[in-house]
Coordinates of C-alpha atoms and ligand atoms in Angstrom, one line a residue:
Chain A
X14 CA -34.6 -3.1 -5.6
X15 CA -32.6 0.1 -4.6
X16 CA -35.6 2.5 -2.9
X17 CA -32.9 5.5 -3.6
X18 CA -31.6 6.7 -6.5
X19 CA -27.7 6.8 -6.3
X20 CA -26.9 7.6 -9.9
X21 CA -24.9 10.9 -10.5
X22 CA -23.7 12.8 -13.5
X23 CA -20.3 14.6 -13.8
X24 CA -20.8 16.8 -17.0
X25 CA -21.6 14.0 -19.9
X26 CA -20.4 11.2 -17.6
X27 CA -23.0 9.0 -15.9
X28 CA -22.3 7.0 -12.9
X29 CA -24.5 4.4 -11.1
X30 CA -23.2 6.3 -7.8
X31 CA -20.8 8.5 -6.9
X32 CA -18.3 6.5 -5.4
X33 CA -14.8 6.5 -7.4
X34 CA -11.7 4.7 -6.3
X35 CA -8.8 7.4 -6.7
X36 CA -5.7 6.9 -8.8
X37 CA -2.8 5.3 -7.2
X38 CA -5.2 3.7 -4.8
X39 CA -6.6 1.1 -6.8
X40 CA -3.7 -0.2 -9.1
X41 CA -5.4 -1.6 -12.1
X42 CA -8.2 -3.3 -10.5
X43 CA -7.1 -6.8 -9.8
X44 CA -6.4 -6.8 -6.1
X45 CA -9.3 -4.7 -5.2
X46 CA -11.4 -7.4 -6.9
X47 CA -10.5 -9.8 -4.2
X48 CA -12.0 -7.5 -1.9
X49 CA -15.1 -5.8 -3.3
X50 CA -17.6 -6.2 -6.5
X51 CA -16.3 -3.8 -8.8
X52 CA -19.5 -4.0 -10.5
X53 CA -21.2 -2.3 -7.2
X54 CA -19.1 0.9 -7.4
X55 CA -19.3 4.1 -9.3
X56 CA -16.0 3.6 -11.2
X57 CA -12.2 3.0 -10.9
X58 CA -9.7 5.6 -11.9
X59 CA -6.6 4.0 -13.1
X60 CA -2.9 4.4 -11.8
X61 CA -1.3 7.5 -13.6
X62 CA -0.5 6.0 -17.0
X63 CA 2.8 7.4 -18.7
X64 CA 3.6 6.9 -22.5
X65 CA 6.4 4.4 -21.3
X66 CA 6.5 2.4 -18.4
X67 CA 8.2 4.1 -15.1
X68 CA 10.4 2.7 -12.3
X69 CA 9.4 5.3 -9.7
X70 CA 11.3 6.1 -6.9
X71 CA 13.5 4.1 -4.7
X72 CA 12.5 3.1 -1.2
X73 CA 11.4 4.5 1.3
X74 CA 8.5 5.6 -0.6
X75 CA 5.9 6.3 2.4
X76 CA 5.7 7.1 5.7
X77 CA 2.7 7.6 7.8
X78 CA 1.8 11.3 9.7
X79 CA -0.7 12.4 12.2
X80 CA -4.1 11.1 10.6
X81 CA -2.1 11.0 7.4
X82 CA 0.6 9.7 5.1
X83 CA 3.2 11.0 2.5
X84 CA 4.1 9.5 -1.0
X85 CA 6.5 9.8 -3.1
X86 CA 5.6 6.8 -5.4
X87 CA 7.2 8.9 -8.4
X88 CA 4.3 7.7 -10.8
X89 CA 5.6 4.1 -11.3
X90 CA 3.5 2.5 -13.9
X91 CA 3.5 0.1 -16.5
X92 CA 3.0 2.4 -19.3
X93 CA 0.3 2.8 -22.1
X94 CA 1.1 -0.4 -24.1
X95 CA 1.1 -3.0 -21.3
X96 CA -1.9 -1.4 -19.9
X97 CA -3.7 -1.9 -22.8
X98 CA -2.1 -5.4 -23.8
X99 CA -2.2 -6.8 -19.7
X100 CA -4.5 -4.9 -17.7
X101 CA -7.5 -3.5 -19.7
X102 CA -8.6 -7.6 -20.9
X103 CA -9.1 -8.0 -16.8
X104 CA -11.1 -4.6 -16.3
X105 CA -13.2 -5.6 -19.2
X106 CA -14.7 -8.6 -17.4
X107 CA -16.6 -6.0 -15.0
X108 CA -19.2 -3.6 -15.9
X109 CA -17.5 -0.7 -14.2
X110 CA -16.8 2.6 -15.6
X111 CA -13.1 3.0 -16.3
X112 CA -11.7 6.4 -15.9
X113 CA -7.7 6.6 -17.3
X114 CA -5.5 8.9 -15.4
X115 CA -2.8 10.3 -17.5
X116 CA 0.4 11.4 -16.5
X117 CA 3.5 13.2 -18.6
X118 CA 6.5 15.0 -18.8
X119 CA 5.6 17.3 -21.4
X120 CA 2.4 18.6 -23.1
X121 CA 3.0 16.5 -26.2
X122 CA 3.2 13.3 -24.3
X123 CA -0.3 14.1 -22.4
X124 CA -1.8 14.2 -26.0
X125 CA 0.1 11.1 -27.4
X126 CA -1.2 9.2 -24.4
X127 CA -4.7 10.2 -24.9
X128 CA -4.5 9.6 -28.6
X129 CA -3.8 5.9 -28.2
X130 CA -6.1 5.6 -25.1
X131 CA -9.0 6.8 -26.7
X132 CA -9.1 4.4 -29.4
X133 CA -9.9 1.6 -26.3
X134 CA -13.6 1.6 -26.1
X135 CA -13.8 0.4 -22.5
X136 CA -12.9 3.6 -20.9
X137 CA -15.4 5.8 -20.4
X138 CA -13.6 9.1 -19.3
X139 CA -9.9 10.6 -18.8
X140 CA -8.6 12.2 -16.0
X141 CA -5.4 14.3 -16.0
X142 CA -3.0 14.2 -13.5
X143 CA -1.4 17.5 -14.3
X144 CA 0.8 17.4 -10.5
X145 CA 3.8 16.4 -12.7
X146 CA 7.1 18.1 -13.4
X147 CA 6.8 19.9 -16.9
X148 CA 10.6 18.7 -17.7
X149 CA 10.6 21.6 -20.3
X150 CA 10.1 24.0 -17.7
X151 CA 12.9 22.9 -15.1
X152 CA 10.6 20.9 -13.5
X153 CA 7.8 23.2 -12.4
X154 CA 4.8 21.4 -11.7
X155 CA 2.1 21.9 -14.6
X156 CA -0.3 22.0 -12.1
X157 CA 1.1 25.2 -10.4
X158 CA 1.0 26.6 -14.1
X159 CA -2.2 28.0 -15.4
X160 CA -1.3 28.4 -18.8
X161 CA 0.0 25.0 -18.9
X162 CA -3.0 23.7 -17.5
X163 CA -5.3 25.8 -20.0
X164 CA -3.1 24.3 -23.0
X165 CA -3.0 20.7 -21.7
X166 CA -6.9 20.8 -21.4
X167 CA -7.2 22.8 -25.1
X168 CA -5.1 20.1 -26.4
X169 CA -6.1 17.0 -24.8
X170 CA -9.7 17.8 -25.8
X171 CA -9.0 18.0 -29.0
X172 CA -7.7 14.3 -29.5
X173 CA -10.8 13.0 -27.7
X174 CA -14.4 12.7 -27.6
X175 CA -14.7 10.9 -24.2
X176 CA -15.2 13.1 -21.2
X177 CA -12.3 15.1 -19.8
X178 CA -11.4 15.8 -16.2
X179 CA -8.5 17.6 -15.0
X180 CA -7.7 16.8 -11.7
X181 CA -6.2 19.9 -9.9
X182 CA -3.1 20.3 -7.6
X183 CA -4.0 21.9 -4.3
X184 CA -0.8 23.7 -4.0
X185 CA -1.6 26.7 -5.3
X186 CA -3.0 30.3 -4.1
X187 CA -6.2 30.2 -6.0
X188 CA -7.7 26.5 -6.9
X189 CA -11.1 28.4 -8.8
X190 CA -8.5 30.3 -11.0
X191 CA -7.5 27.0 -12.3
X192 CA -10.8 25.2 -12.4
X193 CA -11.9 28.6 -14.6
X194 CA -9.0 28.0 -17.3
X195 CA -10.2 24.0 -17.5
X196 CA -14.0 25.2 -17.6
X197 CA -13.0 27.9 -20.6
X198 CA -10.8 25.3 -22.5
X199 CA -13.4 23.0 -22.8
X200 CA -12.6 20.7 -19.8
X201 CA -15.8 18.7 -18.6
X202 CA -15.2 18.4 -15.0
X203 CA -12.2 18.6 -12.3
X204 CA -11.1 16.4 -9.6
X205 CA -10.3 18.2 -6.5
X206 CA -7.9 17.5 -4.8
X207 CA -4.4 15.9 -5.3
X208 CA -2.1 15.6 -2.6
X209 CA -0.7 18.6 -0.6
X210 CA 3.0 18.5 -0.6
X211 CA 4.5 17.7 2.6
X212 CA 7.7 16.3 4.3
X213 CA 8.8 14.5 7.5
X214 CA 12.7 14.1 9.1
X215 CA 14.1 11.8 11.1
X216 CA 15.6 13.7 14.1
X217 CA 18.8 11.2 15.0
X218 CA 19.6 11.1 11.8
X219 CA 18.6 14.5 10.3
X220 CA 18.1 12.7 7.1
X221 CA 14.3 13.1 5.2
X222 CA 12.0 9.9 5.8
X223 CA 11.6 9.7 2.2
X224 CA 13.7 9.5 -0.4
X225 CA 12.4 12.0 -2.6
X226 CA 12.4 14.9 0.6
X227 CA 9.2 15.5 -0.1
X228 CA 6.0 13.8 -0.9
X229 CA 2.2 14.1 -1.3
X230 CA 0.4 14.3 1.8
X231 CA -3.2 12.5 1.9
X232 CA -5.9 11.0 4.2
X233 CA -8.1 12.5 6.8
X234 CA -5.7 15.0 7.8
X235 CA -6.0 17.1 4.4
X236 CA -10.3 16.7 4.3
X237 CA -10.7 20.3 5.5
X238 CA -8.6 21.7 2.9
X239 CA -9.9 19.4 0.5
X240 CA -13.5 20.7 1.4
X241 CA -12.6 24.4 1.3
X242 CA -11.1 23.8 -2.2
X243 CA -14.1 21.9 -3.5
X244 CA -16.5 24.9 -2.0
X245 CA -14.3 27.6 -3.5
X246 CA -14.8 26.1 -7.1
X247 CA -18.3 25.5 -6.4
X248 CA -18.9 29.1 -5.7
X249 CA -16.9 30.6 -8.2
X250 CA -17.1 28.3 -11.4
X251 CA -20.0 26.6 -12.9
X252 CA -18.3 23.1 -13.5
X253 CA -18.6 19.7 -12.2
X254 CA -16.3 18.8 -9.3
X255 CA -15.3 15.2 -8.1
X256 CA -14.4 15.9 -4.2
X257 CA -11.2 14.0 -3.1
X258 CA -9.4 14.1 -0.3
X259 CA -9.4 12.4 3.6
X260 CA -12.8 10.7 2.8
X261 CA -13.0 7.6 5.2
X262 CA -16.5 7.1 5.6
X263 CA -20.3 8.1 4.2
X264 CA -20.5 10.8 6.4
X265 CA -17.5 12.7 4.6
X266 CA -18.8 11.7 1.4
X267 CA -22.4 13.7 2.1
X268 CA -20.1 16.7 3.5
X269 CA -18.3 16.9 0.0
X270 CA -21.1 16.5 -2.0
X271 CA -22.8 19.2 0.3
X272 CA -20.0 21.6 -0.4
X273 CA -20.4 21.1 -4.1
X274 CA -18.9 17.8 -5.5
X275 CA -21.0 15.6 -8.0
X276 CA -18.9 12.6 -7.0
X277 CA -16.2 11.5 -4.9
X278 CA -13.2 9.6 -4.8
X279 CA -11.9 7.2 -2.0
X280 CA -8.0 7.1 -1.6
X281 CA -5.9 6.3 1.4
X282 CA -9.0 4.4 2.9
X283 CA -8.5 1.9 0.3
X284 CA -5.1 1.1 2.0
X285 CA -6.7 0.7 5.6
X286 CA -10.0 -0.7 4.8
X287 CA -10.1 -2.3 1.2
X288 CA -14.0 -2.9 1.8
X289 CA -14.6 0.9 2.5
X290 CA -16.5 1.6 -0.8
X291 CA -19.3 -1.1 -0.4
X292 CA -19.5 -0.2 3.2
X293 CA -19.9 3.5 2.4
X294 CA -22.7 2.8 -0.6
X295 CA -24.7 1.2 2.3
X296 CA -24.3 3.9 4.5
X297 CA -25.1 6.6 1.7
X298 CA -28.4 4.5 1.0
X299 CA -29.1 4.3 4.5
X300 CA -28.9 8.4 5.0
X301 CA -30.9 9.1 1.9
X302 CA -33.7 6.9 3.2
X303 CA -33.7 8.4 6.5
X304 CA -33.5 11.8 5.6
X305 CA -36.1 11.7 2.7
X306 CA -33.4 12.2 -0.2
X307 CA -35.0 10.8 -3.1
X308 CA -32.0 11.2 -5.5
X309 CA -28.4 11.4 -4.0
X310 CA -27.3 14.2 -6.7
X311 CA -29.9 16.6 -4.6
X312 CA -27.1 17.1 -2.2
X313 CA -24.8 18.3 -4.7
X314 CA -23.9 21.9 -3.7
X315 CA -26.8 22.0 -1.1
X316 CA -24.7 23.7 1.5
X317 CA -26.6 26.4 3.5
X318 CA -24.6 29.4 4.1
X319 CA -27.3 31.7 5.9
Chain B
X3 CA -7.1 -12.8 0.9
X4 CA -9.4 -11.5 3.7
X5 CA -10.2 -9.0 6.7
X6 CA -11.1 -10.8 9.5
X7 CA -11.9 -9.6 13.1
X8 CA -10.3 -12.0 15.2
X9 CA -10.2 -12.1 19.3
X10 CA -7.0 -12.1 21.5
X11 CA -6.7 -15.2 22.9
X12 CA -3.7 -14.5 24.9
X13 CA -1.0 -11.6 25.3
X14 CA 2.5 -13.0 26.4
X15 CA 4.8 -11.0 27.6
X16 CA 8.6 -12.9 26.7
X17 CA 10.7 -10.2 28.7
X18 CA 13.0 -7.7 27.0
X19 CA 9.9 -5.5 25.7
X20 CA 8.8 -8.3 23.0
X21 CA 5.5 -9.7 22.7
X22 CA 3.6 -12.7 21.2
X23 CA 0.1 -12.5 20.8
X24 CA -2.2 -15.2 20.7
X25 CA -5.0 -14.9 18.3
X26 CA -8.0 -17.1 17.5
X27 CA -8.7 -17.2 13.6
X28 CA -9.2 -20.5 12.4
X29 CA -9.5 -19.1 8.8
X30 CA -6.3 -17.8 9.0
X31 CA -4.4 -20.4 10.9
X32 CA -5.6 -22.9 8.3
X33 CA -4.3 -21.1 5.0
X34 CA -1.2 -19.1 6.2
X35 CA 2.0 -20.2 5.3
X36 CA 5.4 -19.7 7.0
X37 CA 7.2 -16.4 6.0
X38 CA 3.7 -15.1 4.9
X39 CA 2.6 -11.8 7.1
X40 CA -0.5 -9.9 8.2
X41 CA -1.2 -6.6 8.2
X42 CA -3.0 -5.5 11.2
X43 CA -4.8 -2.7 12.4
X44 CA -4.4 -1.5 15.9
X45 CA -6.7 0.8 16.3
X46 CA -10.1 1.9 14.8
X47 CA -9.1 5.8 15.2
X48 CA -6.7 7.6 12.5
X49 CA -4.0 7.3 15.0
X50 CA -2.1 5.5 13.8
X51 CA -3.7 5.5 10.9
X52 CA -2.2 3.0 8.7
X53 CA -2.3 -0.8 9.6
X54 CA 1.2 -2.5 11.1
X55 CA 2.5 -5.6 9.0
X56 CA 3.7 -8.4 11.1
X57 CA 5.1 -11.8 10.0
X58 CA 3.0 -15.3 11.3
X59 CA 5.3 -16.3 14.2
X60 CA 3.5 -19.5 14.8
X61 CA 0.2 -21.6 14.3
X62 CA -1.2 -23.9 16.4
X63 CA -4.6 -25.7 16.2
X64 CA -6.9 -22.5 15.5
X65 CA -5.0 -20.0 16.5
X66 CA -2.1 -17.7 15.2
X67 CA 0.8 -16.0 16.7
X68 CA 2.7 -12.4 15.9
X69 CA 5.7 -11.5 17.7
X70 CA 6.8 -7.9 18.1
X71 CA 8.6 -5.6 20.3
X72 CA 7.2 -2.1 21.1
X73 CA 8.6 0.5 18.9
X74 CA 6.1 3.1 18.3
X75 CA 2.4 3.9 19.0
X76 CA 1.2 1.0 17.0
X77 CA 3.1 -1.4 18.6
X78 CA 2.3 -0.1 22.1
X79 CA -1.3 -0.4 21.5
X80 CA -1.1 -3.9 20.3
X81 CA 1.4 -4.7 23.7
X82 CA -2.0 -3.8 25.7
X83 CA -4.6 -5.6 24.0
X84 CA -6.4 -8.1 26.2
X85 CA -8.3 -11.4 26.2
X86 CA -11.3 -11.0 24.0
X87 CA -10.6 -7.9 22.2
X88 CA -10.6 -8.2 18.5
X89 CA -8.4 -6.9 16.1
X90 CA -8.7 -6.6 12.4
X91 CA -6.2 -8.6 10.5
X92 CA -5.7 -8.4 6.6
X93 CA -4.3 -11.4 5.4
X94 CA -2.3 -14.0 4.8
X95 CA -0.4 -11.6 2.6
X96 CA 2.8 -12.2 0.4
X97 CA 4.9 -15.3 -0.4
X98 CA 6.4 -17.2 2.1
X99 CA 9.1 -19.8 2.3
X100 CA 10.1 -22.9 0.3
X101 CA 10.6 -25.8 2.6
X102 CA 9.7 -28.7 1.0
X103 CA 12.0 -29.1 -1.8
X104 CA 15.2 -31.1 -1.9
X105 CA 17.4 -30.4 1.2
X106 CA 18.3 -32.0 4.1
X107 CA 19.4 -29.5 6.6
X108 CA 17.4 -26.2 7.1
X109 CA 20.0 -23.5 8.8
X110 CA 18.0 -20.7 10.2
X111 CA 20.1 -17.3 10.7
X112 CA 17.9 -14.7 12.3
X113 CA 18.9 -11.2 13.9
X114 CA 17.2 -9.5 16.3
X115 CA 13.4 -9.6 15.8
X116 CA 14.2 -11.3 12.7
X117 CA 13.7 -14.2 14.9
X118 CA 9.7 -13.7 14.6
X119 CA 8.9 -16.2 11.6
X120 CA 11.1 -19.0 12.7
X121 CA 8.9 -20.9 15.1
X122 CA 6.2 -21.5 12.6
X123 CA 8.8 -22.4 9.8
X124 CA 10.6 -24.8 12.2
X125 CA 7.4 -26.5 13.1
X126 CA 6.8 -27.0 9.5
X127 CA 10.7 -28.1 8.5
X128 CA 10.2 -30.8 11.1
X129 CA 6.9 -31.9 9.7
X130 CA 8.7 -32.5 6.5
X131 CA 11.7 -34.2 8.2
X132 CA 14.3 -31.7 7.9
X133 CA 17.3 -31.2 10.1
X134 CA 17.5 -28.1 12.0
X135 CA 20.2 -25.7 13.1
X136 CA 19.8 -22.0 14.2
X137 CA 22.1 -19.3 14.2
X138 CA 20.8 -16.4 16.2
X139 CA 22.4 -13.1 16.8
X140 CA 21.9 -9.6 18.3
X141 CA 23.6 -6.3 19.3
X142 CA 23.4 -7.6 23.0
X143 CA 22.2 -10.2 25.2
X144 CA 18.9 -9.2 25.7
X145 CA 18.3 -8.9 21.9
X146 CA 18.9 -12.4 21.2
X147 CA 15.5 -14.4 20.7
X148 CA 15.9 -17.9 20.5
X149 CA 11.9 -18.6 21.2
X150 CA 10.9 -21.7 18.8
X151 CA 14.1 -22.2 17.8
X152 CA 15.9 -25.4 17.7
X153 CA 20.1 -26.6 17.8
X154 CA 21.2 -23.1 18.7
X155 CA 24.4 -21.2 18.1
X156 CA 24.4 -17.6 19.5
X157 CA 26.3 -14.5 18.7
X158 CA 26.1 -11.2 19.9
X159 CA 27.7 -7.7 19.0
X160 CA 29.4 -7.1 22.0
X161 CA 29.9 -10.6 23.2
X162 CA 27.8 -10.8 26.0
X163 CA 26.3 -13.7 24.8
X164 CA 27.5 -16.7 22.7
X165 CA 30.3 -15.3 19.9
X166 CA 31.7 -12.0 19.9
X167 CA 30.5 -10.9 16.4
X168 CA 28.0 -11.0 13.9
X169 CA 25.5 -13.9 13.6
X170 CA 27.5 -14.5 9.6
X171 CA 30.6 -14.6 11.4
X172 CA 29.2 -17.2 13.3
X173 CA 28.0 -18.9 10.3
X174 CA 31.3 -18.6 8.8
X175 CA 32.9 -20.1 12.1
X176 CA 30.9 -23.4 11.7
X177 CA 30.7 -23.6 7.8
X178 CA 32.0 -27.3 8.5
X179 CA 28.4 -27.9 9.9
X180 CA 27.0 -26.9 6.2
X181 CA 29.5 -28.7 4.1
X182 CA 28.7 -32.4 3.6
X183 CA 24.7 -32.1 3.4
X184 CA 22.4 -30.5 1.0
X185 CA 21.3 -27.2 3.1
X186 CA 19.2 -24.8 2.5
X187 CA 19.6 -21.3 4.6
X188 CA 16.5 -19.3 5.5
X189 CA 17.0 -16.0 7.0
X190 CA 15.4 -12.8 8.3
X191 CA 16.8 -9.9 10.2
X192 CA 18.3 -6.5 9.6
X193 CA 19.5 -5.1 5.8
X194 CA 23.0 -5.0 7.0
X195 CA 23.2 -8.8 8.2
X196 CA 21.3 -9.6 5.0
X197 CA 23.8 -8.2 3.1
X198 CA 26.5 -10.0 4.6
X199 CA 24.4 -13.0 4.6
X200 CA 23.8 -12.9 0.6
X201 CA 27.9 -12.4 0.3
X202 CA 28.6 -15.5 2.2
X203 CA 25.5 -17.7 0.5
X204 CA 26.9 -16.5 -3.0
X205 CA 30.7 -16.9 -2.2
X206 CA 30.0 -20.4 -0.9
X207 CA 27.3 -21.5 -3.1
X208 CA 24.9 -21.7 -0.6
X209 CA 21.0 -21.9 -1.3
X210 CA 19.1 -19.1 0.7
X211 CA 15.7 -17.6 0.8
X212 CA 15.6 -14.4 2.8
X213 CA 12.2 -12.5 4.5
X214 CA 12.7 -8.9 3.8
X215 CA 11.0 -5.7 5.0
X216 CA 9.7 -2.3 3.6
X217 CA 7.7 0.6 5.0
X218 CA 4.0 -0.3 3.7
X219 CA 1.0 1.2 3.5
X220 CA -1.5 -1.7 1.8
X221 CA 0.4 -4.6 2.3
X222 CA -1.3 -6.1 -0.9
X223 CA -0.3 -4.4 -4.1
X224 CA -2.2 -1.2 -4.5
X225 CA -0.3 1.7 -3.4
X226 CA 3.3 1.0 -5.0
X227 CA 5.0 2.0 -1.9
X228 CA 7.2 -1.0 -0.9
X229 CA 10.0 -1.6 -3.5
X230 CA 12.8 -3.7 -4.0
X231 CA 15.4 -3.7 -6.5
X232 CA 15.4 -7.0 -8.4
X233 CA 19.0 -8.2 -9.7
X234 CA 17.5 -9.2 -13.0
X235 CA 15.3 -6.4 -14.3
X236 CA 16.8 -3.4 -13.3
X237 CA 13.6 -1.4 -15.5
X238 CA 11.3 -2.4 -12.8
X239 CA 11.3 -2.5 -8.8
X240 CA 9.4 -6.0 -7.2
X241 CA 7.4 -5.3 -4.6
X242 CA 8.1 -6.4 -1.1
X243 CA 4.3 -7.1 0.0
X244 CA 3.3 -9.1 -3.2
X245 CA 6.4 -10.4 -5.0
X246 CA 7.9 -11.2 -1.1
X247 CA 8.6 -10.5 1.6
X248 CA 10.2 -14.0 0.9
X249 CA 12.7 -13.9 -2.1
X250 CA 15.8 -16.3 -3.0
X251 CA 18.7 -14.1 -2.1
X252 CA 20.0 -14.3 -5.7
X253 CA 16.7 -12.4 -6.6
X254 CA 17.1 -9.2 -5.2
X255 CA 19.6 -6.2 -4.4
X256 CA 19.7 -5.9 -0.4
Ligands
FAD3 C1 6.6 -7.8 5.8 C2 7.0 -7.2 7.6 C3 7.0 -8.1 8.3 C4 7.1 -7.8 9.6 N1 7.2 -8.6 10.5 C5 7.6 -8.2 11.8 C6 7.6 -9.1 13.1 O1 7.0 -10.3 13.2 N2 7.4 -8.5 14.5 C7 8.0 -7.3 14.6 O2 8.3 -6.9 15.8 N3 7.7 -6.4 13.2 C8 7.7 -6.8 12.1 N4 7.9 -5.9 11.0 C9 7.8 -4.5 11.5 C10 6.8 -3.7 12.0 O3 5.8 -3.7 11.0 C11 7.2 -2.5 12.6 O4 8.1 -2.5 13.6 C12 6.0 -1.8 12.8 O5 5.1 -1.3 11.9 C13 6.4 -0.7 14.0 O6 5.1 0.2 14.1 P1 4.8 1.1 15.5 O7 3.6 1.8 15.1 O8 5.2 0.4 16.9 O9 6.0 2.0 15.1 P2 6.2 3.6 14.3 O10 5.9 4.4 15.1 O11 5.8 3.0 13.1 O12 7.7 3.1 13.8 C14 8.6 3.3 15.0 C15 10.1 3.1 14.4 O13 10.0 1.9 13.0 C16 10.4 2.4 12.1 N5 9.7 1.5 11.1 C17 8.0 1.7 11.1 N6 7.7 0.4 10.1 C18 8.8 -0.2 9.8 C19 9.0 -1.3 8.9 N7 8.3 -1.6 7.8 N8 10.4 -1.7 8.9 C20 11.4 -1.0 9.7 N9 11.4 0.1 10.3 C21 10.1 0.3 10.6 C22 10.0 4.0 12.0 O14 10.9 4.1 10.8 C23 10.5 4.1 13.5 O15 11.8 4.7 13.4 C24 7.5 -6.3 9.6 C25 7.5 -5.6 8.7 C26 7.4 -5.9 7.4 C27 7.3 -5.0 6.3
FMN4 C1 0.2 6.1 -2.6 C2 -0.6 6.9 -3.3 C3 -0.6 7.3 -5.0 C4 -0.9 7.9 -5.5 N1 -0.7 8.0 -6.9 C5 -1.7 8.8 -7.8 C6 -1.2 8.9 -8.9 O1 -0.7 8.4 -9.8 N2 -2.4 10.2 -9.7 C7 -2.9 10.7 -9.2 O2 -3.4 11.7 -10.0 N3 -2.9 10.9 -7.6 C8 -2.7 10.0 -7.0 N4 -2.6 10.0 -5.7 C9 -3.4 11.2 -5.2 C10 -4.9 10.4 -4.7 O3 -5.4 9.8 -6.4 C11 -5.6 11.3 -3.9 O4 -6.0 12.7 -4.9 C12 -5.1 11.9 -3.0 O5 -4.4 10.9 -2.3 C13 -6.2 12.4 -1.8 O6 -6.9 11.4 -1.5 P1 -7.0 10.9 0.0 O7 -6.9 11.4 1.2 O8 -8.5 9.9 -0.1 O9 -6.1 9.7 -0.5 C14 -2.1 8.8 -4.8 C15 -2.3 8.8 -3.5 C16 -1.6 8.2 -2.8 C17 -1.9 7.9 -1.0
FES5 S1 2.4 -2.1 0.5 FE1 1.1 -1.0 -0.5 S2 2.0 -2.3 -2.8 FE2 2.9 -2.9 -1.2

């Protein structure tokens, strides 16, 4: 029996523990189930799903950087239909909350995807990836456009009863302005952060190392940025935050919770240590016992500034 | 597919910056097949952060071998591992060569470090009573790796050893050796070489499997980082780590 209560709430979403696996770093669960017991983790966030399958970018899609990596996968995914037909049946075998991450090129596509997926009972919540180019606005990312983020929140909320999480981009001046519009338009929580835009060149060929030229930076390199973004939201907007960015171990999780996260997601670390989630859960439990934390949720936003 | 902490049994310097690492892992040794690979965590720190993929080079008893040349930080750290140090290995990963099917002679075509997967494959081919011919090429003499090869023909781009030309030129010159028998080609090397080899195999109607490479993050199918174009379905990439790294040459665009 657990001596420590690891359960947390992210708005209306109840989780047995705060450890979620981040979008794009767990596929649809199959491969990870060979490394960890999916029934033990807090939840899985699917690879971003779009209405139709997407092929994604040509190689090279990834490159390593100091304490991090850049990726430009190009949202390669199987699409909503194949996901429901081929991926959900496997995930249903587990008792693990499933959060569907959705990516789209138009606001209508976000709505359409949500409408289809909301019928599926085994989906616990939606996470909307707004770090996607808006084709109607010449490819400007939705995530940089505050009114677009507001519109997406309101319109998606209108077609689902499930908890709605908006995953925010860090590539903006004030992330809390975006969290506020999500709150005002009825969103239940925000995830912060998605990757930071970066690039890397080969100095001998003078060419970009990745095909897409720029990519998203993830891993330990972004942790201090992510923590500051979580803190900013926590100080300015009363909305639950799921902390993401460079989390490698249980100490990082505690830090993110103290900064104001109700739960967290593990991304890049899954590539390096696929067992990280289970090891982190053990570490969290031991920390709570040692420092007499009865409920891990007590940690959320417990930062002492003075 | 497993993560294993395995101790280094021996670091062997083959010369010309090329190393063999002998690692004790009964578990991997008894499960891995030629052409499969291992994703190795070279350091516990965040530098380098990602694992490094290496083909299994050979298996003897409870030991596995990897062969590499020192390129960057990761391989530099690996070259300095000493006996008894443990390394964190993820694997066996991917699909290996198919070598028990109906052919009589296996033709190995290796360019540079592309020699890495063949000592183990050749061991298994011999167990399956296949004849072996090896065509080995490099830019120059010091790039030519013949470790574990049998019945060897050599080429170098600069002519410093063997035929002056590419390994595919070399193969073409010896095409009579491939004519009267059921042969199957097994290859690994730089993309330009694999491309030329593909053309050669299609033209001469030869069965051929190639081991491909791509930058990787996870090595087991969760990051989508390692696409390779399929010849059959242009709507969707294959993944080098999961669908490969060994493919029938007809199935992929190189
Ligand atoms: C399935 C697979 C099997 C492999 N098997 C072997 C093997 O048996 N022996 C061996 O020596 N190498 C093998 N490689 C390549 C090996 O993984 C890289 O050489 C290694 O990651 C370099 O690491 P590093 O830290 O020393 O160099 P880095 O500093 O990472 O890179 C040095 C240079 O190598 C390039 N590079 C990095 N990774 C790759 C890659 N995967 N493919 C091509 N170029 C790359 C970089 O762009 C850079 O220019 C294999 C790769 C794959 C995908
Ligand atoms: C290879 C890769 C693919 C990703 N794909 C997605 C995606 O499809 N949708 C999404 O919302 N985030 C995606 N992300 C972002 C992660 O979910 C996460 O927000 C980010 O990597 C920061 O966390 P980390 O530093 O722990 O990796 C991806 C990240 C990586 C590294
Ligand atoms: S390396 Fe991650 S999917 Fe192939």
